[in-house]
PDB file of C-alpha atoms in Angstrom:
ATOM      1  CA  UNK I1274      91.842 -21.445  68.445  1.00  0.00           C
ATOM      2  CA  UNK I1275      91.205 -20.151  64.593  1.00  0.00           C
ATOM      3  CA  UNK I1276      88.368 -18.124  65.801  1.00  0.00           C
ATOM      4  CA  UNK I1277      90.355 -15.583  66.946  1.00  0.00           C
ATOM      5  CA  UNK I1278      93.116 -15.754  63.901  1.00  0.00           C
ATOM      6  CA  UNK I1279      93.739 -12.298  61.934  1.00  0.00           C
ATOM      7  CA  UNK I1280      92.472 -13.465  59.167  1.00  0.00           C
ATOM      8  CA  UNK I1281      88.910 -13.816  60.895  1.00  0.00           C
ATOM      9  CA  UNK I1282      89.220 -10.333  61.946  1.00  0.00           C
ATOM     10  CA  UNK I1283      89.688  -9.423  58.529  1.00  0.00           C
ATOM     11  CA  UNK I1284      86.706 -11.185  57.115  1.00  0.00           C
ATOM     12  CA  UNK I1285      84.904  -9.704  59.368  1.00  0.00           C
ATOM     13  CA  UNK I1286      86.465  -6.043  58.705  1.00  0.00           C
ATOM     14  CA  UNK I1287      85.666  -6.998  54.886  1.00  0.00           C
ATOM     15  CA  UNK I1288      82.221  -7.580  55.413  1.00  0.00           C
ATOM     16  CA  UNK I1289      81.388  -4.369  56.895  1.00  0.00           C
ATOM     17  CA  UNK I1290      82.309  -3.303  52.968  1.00  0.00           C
ATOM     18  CA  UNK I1291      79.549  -4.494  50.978  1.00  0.00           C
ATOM     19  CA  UNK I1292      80.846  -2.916  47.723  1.00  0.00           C
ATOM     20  CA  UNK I1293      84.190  -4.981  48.001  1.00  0.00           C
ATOM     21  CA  UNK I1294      81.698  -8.334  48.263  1.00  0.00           C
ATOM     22  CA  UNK I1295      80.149  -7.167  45.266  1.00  0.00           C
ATOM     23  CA  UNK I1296      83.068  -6.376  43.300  1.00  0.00           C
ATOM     24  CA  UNK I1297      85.508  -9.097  44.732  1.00  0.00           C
ATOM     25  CA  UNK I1298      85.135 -13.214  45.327  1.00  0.00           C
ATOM     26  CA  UNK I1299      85.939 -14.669  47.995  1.00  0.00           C
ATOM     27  CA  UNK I1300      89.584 -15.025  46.566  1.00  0.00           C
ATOM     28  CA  UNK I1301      90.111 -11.130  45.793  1.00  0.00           C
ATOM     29  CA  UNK I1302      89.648 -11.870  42.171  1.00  0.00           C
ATOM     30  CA  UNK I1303      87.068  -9.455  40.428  1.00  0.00           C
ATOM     31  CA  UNK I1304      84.190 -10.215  40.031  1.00  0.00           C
ATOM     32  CA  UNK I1305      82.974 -11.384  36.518  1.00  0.00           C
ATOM     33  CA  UNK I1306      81.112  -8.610  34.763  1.00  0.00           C
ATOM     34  CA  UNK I1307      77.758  -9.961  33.899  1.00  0.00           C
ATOM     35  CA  UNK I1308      77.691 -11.082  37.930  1.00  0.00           C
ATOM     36  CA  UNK I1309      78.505  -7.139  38.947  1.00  0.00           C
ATOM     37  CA  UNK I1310      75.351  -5.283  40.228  1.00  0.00           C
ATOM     38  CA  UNK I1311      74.898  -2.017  37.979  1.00  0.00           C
ATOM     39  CA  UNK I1312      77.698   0.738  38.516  1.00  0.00           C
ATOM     40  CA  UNK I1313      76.267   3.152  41.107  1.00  0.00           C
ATOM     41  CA  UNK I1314      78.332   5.434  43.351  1.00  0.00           C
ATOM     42  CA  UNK I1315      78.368   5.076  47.136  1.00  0.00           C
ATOM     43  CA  UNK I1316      77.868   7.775  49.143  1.00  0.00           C
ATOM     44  CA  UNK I1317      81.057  10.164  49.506  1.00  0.00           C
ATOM     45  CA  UNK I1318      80.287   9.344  53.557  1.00  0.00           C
ATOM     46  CA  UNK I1319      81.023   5.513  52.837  1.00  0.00           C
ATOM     47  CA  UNK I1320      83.711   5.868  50.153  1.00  0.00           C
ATOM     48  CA  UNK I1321      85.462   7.723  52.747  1.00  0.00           C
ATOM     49  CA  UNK I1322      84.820   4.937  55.207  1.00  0.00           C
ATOM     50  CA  UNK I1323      86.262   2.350  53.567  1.00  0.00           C
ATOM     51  CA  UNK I1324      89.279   4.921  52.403  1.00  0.00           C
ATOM     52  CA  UNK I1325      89.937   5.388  56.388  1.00  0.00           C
ATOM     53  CA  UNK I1326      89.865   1.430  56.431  1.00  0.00           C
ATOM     54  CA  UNK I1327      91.782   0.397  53.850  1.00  0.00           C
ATOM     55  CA  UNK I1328      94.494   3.387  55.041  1.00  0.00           C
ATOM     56  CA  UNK I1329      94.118   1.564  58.764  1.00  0.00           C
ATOM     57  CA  UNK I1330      94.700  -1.876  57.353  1.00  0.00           C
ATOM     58  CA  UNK I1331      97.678  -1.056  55.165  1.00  0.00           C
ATOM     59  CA  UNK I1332      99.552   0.801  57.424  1.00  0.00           C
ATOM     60  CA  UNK I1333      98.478   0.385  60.599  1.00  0.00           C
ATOM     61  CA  UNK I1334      97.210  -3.371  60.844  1.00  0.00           C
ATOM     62  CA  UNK I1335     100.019  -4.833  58.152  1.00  0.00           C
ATOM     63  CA  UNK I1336     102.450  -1.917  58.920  1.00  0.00           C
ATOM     64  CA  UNK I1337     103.097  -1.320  55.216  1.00  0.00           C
ATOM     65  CA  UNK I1338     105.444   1.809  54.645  1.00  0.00           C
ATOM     66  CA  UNK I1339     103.766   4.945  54.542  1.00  0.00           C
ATOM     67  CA  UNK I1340     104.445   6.496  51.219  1.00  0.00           C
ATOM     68  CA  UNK I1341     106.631  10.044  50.850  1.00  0.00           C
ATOM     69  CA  UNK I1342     104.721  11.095  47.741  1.00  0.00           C
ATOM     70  CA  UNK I1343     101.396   9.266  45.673  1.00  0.00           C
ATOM     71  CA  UNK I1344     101.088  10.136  42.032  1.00  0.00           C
ATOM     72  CA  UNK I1345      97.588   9.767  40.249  1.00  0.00           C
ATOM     73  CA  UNK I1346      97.856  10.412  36.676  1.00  0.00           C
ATOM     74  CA  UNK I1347      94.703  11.777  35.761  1.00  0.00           C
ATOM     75  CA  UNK I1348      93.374  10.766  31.970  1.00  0.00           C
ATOM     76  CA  UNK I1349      89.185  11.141  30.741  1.00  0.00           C
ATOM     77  CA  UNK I1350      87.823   8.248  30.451  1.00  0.00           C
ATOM     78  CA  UNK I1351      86.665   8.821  26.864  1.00  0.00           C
ATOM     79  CA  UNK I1352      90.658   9.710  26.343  1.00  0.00           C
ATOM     80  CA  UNK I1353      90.867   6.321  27.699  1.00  0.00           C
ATOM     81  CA  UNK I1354      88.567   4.573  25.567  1.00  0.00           C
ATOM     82  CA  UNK I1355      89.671   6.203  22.509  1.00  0.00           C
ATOM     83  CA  UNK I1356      93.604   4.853  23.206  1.00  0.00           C
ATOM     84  CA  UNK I1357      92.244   1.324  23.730  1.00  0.00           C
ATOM     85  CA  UNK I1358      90.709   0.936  20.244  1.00  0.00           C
ATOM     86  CA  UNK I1359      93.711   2.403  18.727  1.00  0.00           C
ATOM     87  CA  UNK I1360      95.560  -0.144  20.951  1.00  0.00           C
ATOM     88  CA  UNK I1361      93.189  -2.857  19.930  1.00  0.00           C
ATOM     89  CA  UNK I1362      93.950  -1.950  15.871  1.00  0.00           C
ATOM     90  CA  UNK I1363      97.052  -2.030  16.109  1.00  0.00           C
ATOM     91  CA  UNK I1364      98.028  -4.786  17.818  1.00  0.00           C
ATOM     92  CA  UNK I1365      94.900  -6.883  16.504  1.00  0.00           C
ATOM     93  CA  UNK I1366      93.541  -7.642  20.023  1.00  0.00           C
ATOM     94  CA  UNK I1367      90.571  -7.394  22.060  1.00  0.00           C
ATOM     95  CA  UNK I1368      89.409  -4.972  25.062  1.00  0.00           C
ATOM     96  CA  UNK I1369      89.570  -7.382  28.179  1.00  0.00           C
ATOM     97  CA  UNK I1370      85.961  -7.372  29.879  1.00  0.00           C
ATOM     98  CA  UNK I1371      87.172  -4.278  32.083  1.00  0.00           C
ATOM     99  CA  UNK I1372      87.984  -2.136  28.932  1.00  0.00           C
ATOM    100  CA  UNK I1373      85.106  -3.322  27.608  1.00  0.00           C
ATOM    101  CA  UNK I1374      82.850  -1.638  30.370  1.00  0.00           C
ATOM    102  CA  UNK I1375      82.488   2.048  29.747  1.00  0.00           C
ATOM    103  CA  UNK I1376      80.748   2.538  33.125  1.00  0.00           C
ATOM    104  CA  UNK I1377      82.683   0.651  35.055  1.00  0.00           C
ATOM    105  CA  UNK I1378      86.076   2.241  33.798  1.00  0.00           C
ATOM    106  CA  UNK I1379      84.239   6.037  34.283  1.00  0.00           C
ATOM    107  CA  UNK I1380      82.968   4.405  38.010  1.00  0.00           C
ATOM    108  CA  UNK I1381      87.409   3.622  38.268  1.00  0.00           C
ATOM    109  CA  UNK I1382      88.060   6.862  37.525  1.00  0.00           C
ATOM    110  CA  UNK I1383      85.450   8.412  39.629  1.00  0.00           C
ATOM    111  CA  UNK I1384      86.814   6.277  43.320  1.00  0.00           C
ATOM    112  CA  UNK I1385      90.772   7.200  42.166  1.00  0.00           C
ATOM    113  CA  UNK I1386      89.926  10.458  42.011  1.00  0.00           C
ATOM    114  CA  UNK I1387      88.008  10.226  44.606  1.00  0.00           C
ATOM    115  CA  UNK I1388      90.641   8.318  47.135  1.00  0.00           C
ATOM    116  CA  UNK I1389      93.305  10.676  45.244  1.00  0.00           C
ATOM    117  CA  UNK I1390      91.777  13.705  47.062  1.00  0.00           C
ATOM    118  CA  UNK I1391      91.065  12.066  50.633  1.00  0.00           C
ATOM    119  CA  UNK I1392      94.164  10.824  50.517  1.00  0.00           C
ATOM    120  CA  UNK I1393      96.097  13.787  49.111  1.00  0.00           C
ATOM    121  CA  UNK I1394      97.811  12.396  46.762  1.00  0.00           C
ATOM    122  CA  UNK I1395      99.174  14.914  43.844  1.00  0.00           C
ATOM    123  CA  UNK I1396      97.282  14.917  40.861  1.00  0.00           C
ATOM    124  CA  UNK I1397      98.773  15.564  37.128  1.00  0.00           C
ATOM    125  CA  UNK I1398      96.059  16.382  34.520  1.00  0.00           C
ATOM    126  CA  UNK I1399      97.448  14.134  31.432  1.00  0.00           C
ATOM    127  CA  UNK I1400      95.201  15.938  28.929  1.00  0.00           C
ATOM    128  CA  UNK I1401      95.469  19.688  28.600  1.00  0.00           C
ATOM    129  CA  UNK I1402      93.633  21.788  26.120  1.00  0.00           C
ATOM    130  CA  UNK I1403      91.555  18.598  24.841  1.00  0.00           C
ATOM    131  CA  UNK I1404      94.349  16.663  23.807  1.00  0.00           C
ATOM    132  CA  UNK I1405      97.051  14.586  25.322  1.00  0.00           C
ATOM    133  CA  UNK I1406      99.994  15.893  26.976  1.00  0.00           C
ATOM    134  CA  UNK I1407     103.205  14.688  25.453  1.00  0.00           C
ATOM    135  CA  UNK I1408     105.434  11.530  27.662  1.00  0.00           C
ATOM    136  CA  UNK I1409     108.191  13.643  28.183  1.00  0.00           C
ATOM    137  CA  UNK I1410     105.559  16.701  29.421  1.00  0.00           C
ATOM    138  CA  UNK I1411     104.103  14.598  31.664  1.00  0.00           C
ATOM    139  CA  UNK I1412     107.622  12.643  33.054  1.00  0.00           C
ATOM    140  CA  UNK I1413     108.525  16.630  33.836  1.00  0.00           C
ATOM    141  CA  UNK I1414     106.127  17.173  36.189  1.00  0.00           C
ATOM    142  CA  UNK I1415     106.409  13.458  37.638  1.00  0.00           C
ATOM    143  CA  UNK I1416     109.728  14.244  37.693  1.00  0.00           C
ATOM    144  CA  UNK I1417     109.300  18.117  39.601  1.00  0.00           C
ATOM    145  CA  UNK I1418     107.367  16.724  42.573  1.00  0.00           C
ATOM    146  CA  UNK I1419     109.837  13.778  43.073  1.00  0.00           C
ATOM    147  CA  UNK I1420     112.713  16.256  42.868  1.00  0.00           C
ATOM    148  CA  UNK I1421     110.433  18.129  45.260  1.00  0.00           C
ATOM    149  CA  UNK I1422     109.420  15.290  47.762  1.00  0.00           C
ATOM    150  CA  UNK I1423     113.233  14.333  47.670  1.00  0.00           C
ATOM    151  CA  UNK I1424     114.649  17.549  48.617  1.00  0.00           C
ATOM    152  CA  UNK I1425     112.213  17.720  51.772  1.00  0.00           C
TER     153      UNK I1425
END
């Protein structure tokens, strides 16, 4: 009987998510931008909700691995922004409609930061002092708290 496949269950599970219906089809591709309700944070009480879900689903329900050590490099998003255009001048392209949505990409930053501290994942600040740390700075520190999580 399909009705009682895993993949029902799941479509139901996803439904109990409205915010993934509005920013995902059917097919888990996102959802195009002029079809996206406004930007509006959920409530910390639902983000961390769906966070206890989507940590129940990955490694409970599909038995993924449980990761030894998250990284979340931290950058502004008008840091962000401003590394884009550059991007976009010199290599003569165009911001793809994500880049192109300064609300949405500050709304991104917002829920990884956001899962980055339910989850308690380690954080490295990739600006310091208003500017942008250096690639070897910041491979350092990636590179202390793997030596770190390794030696454990």
């Amino acid at each position: 009987d399909q009705g009682d496949s895993d993949d029902d269950d799941m479509d139901s599970q996803t439904a109990t998510f409205p915010m993934l219906n509005q920013l995902f089809g059917s097919a888990g591709n996102p959802a195009p931008q002029e079809n996206r309700p406004p930007q509006k944070r959920e409530p910390a009480e639902k983000q961390q909700e769906f966070l206890a879900w989507l940590y129940q689903l990955e490694y409970d329900h599909l038995g993924l691995p449980r990761p030894d050590l998250t990284i979340y490099l931290d950058v502004p998003t008008d840091f962000t922004e401003k590394m884009m255009r550059r991007r976009e001048l010199d290599t003569n392209t165009h911001a793809d409609i994500h880049e192109q949505d300064l609300a949405y990409l500050a709304t991104c930053r917002q829920t990884g930061r956001a899962a980055a501290e339910y989850y308690g994942w380690t954080v490295i600040q990739c600006v310091k002092d208003g500017a942008m740390r250096s690639i070897e700075d910041i491979h350092e520190e990636i590179y202390r708290h793997v030596a770190a999580c390794l030696e454990d």
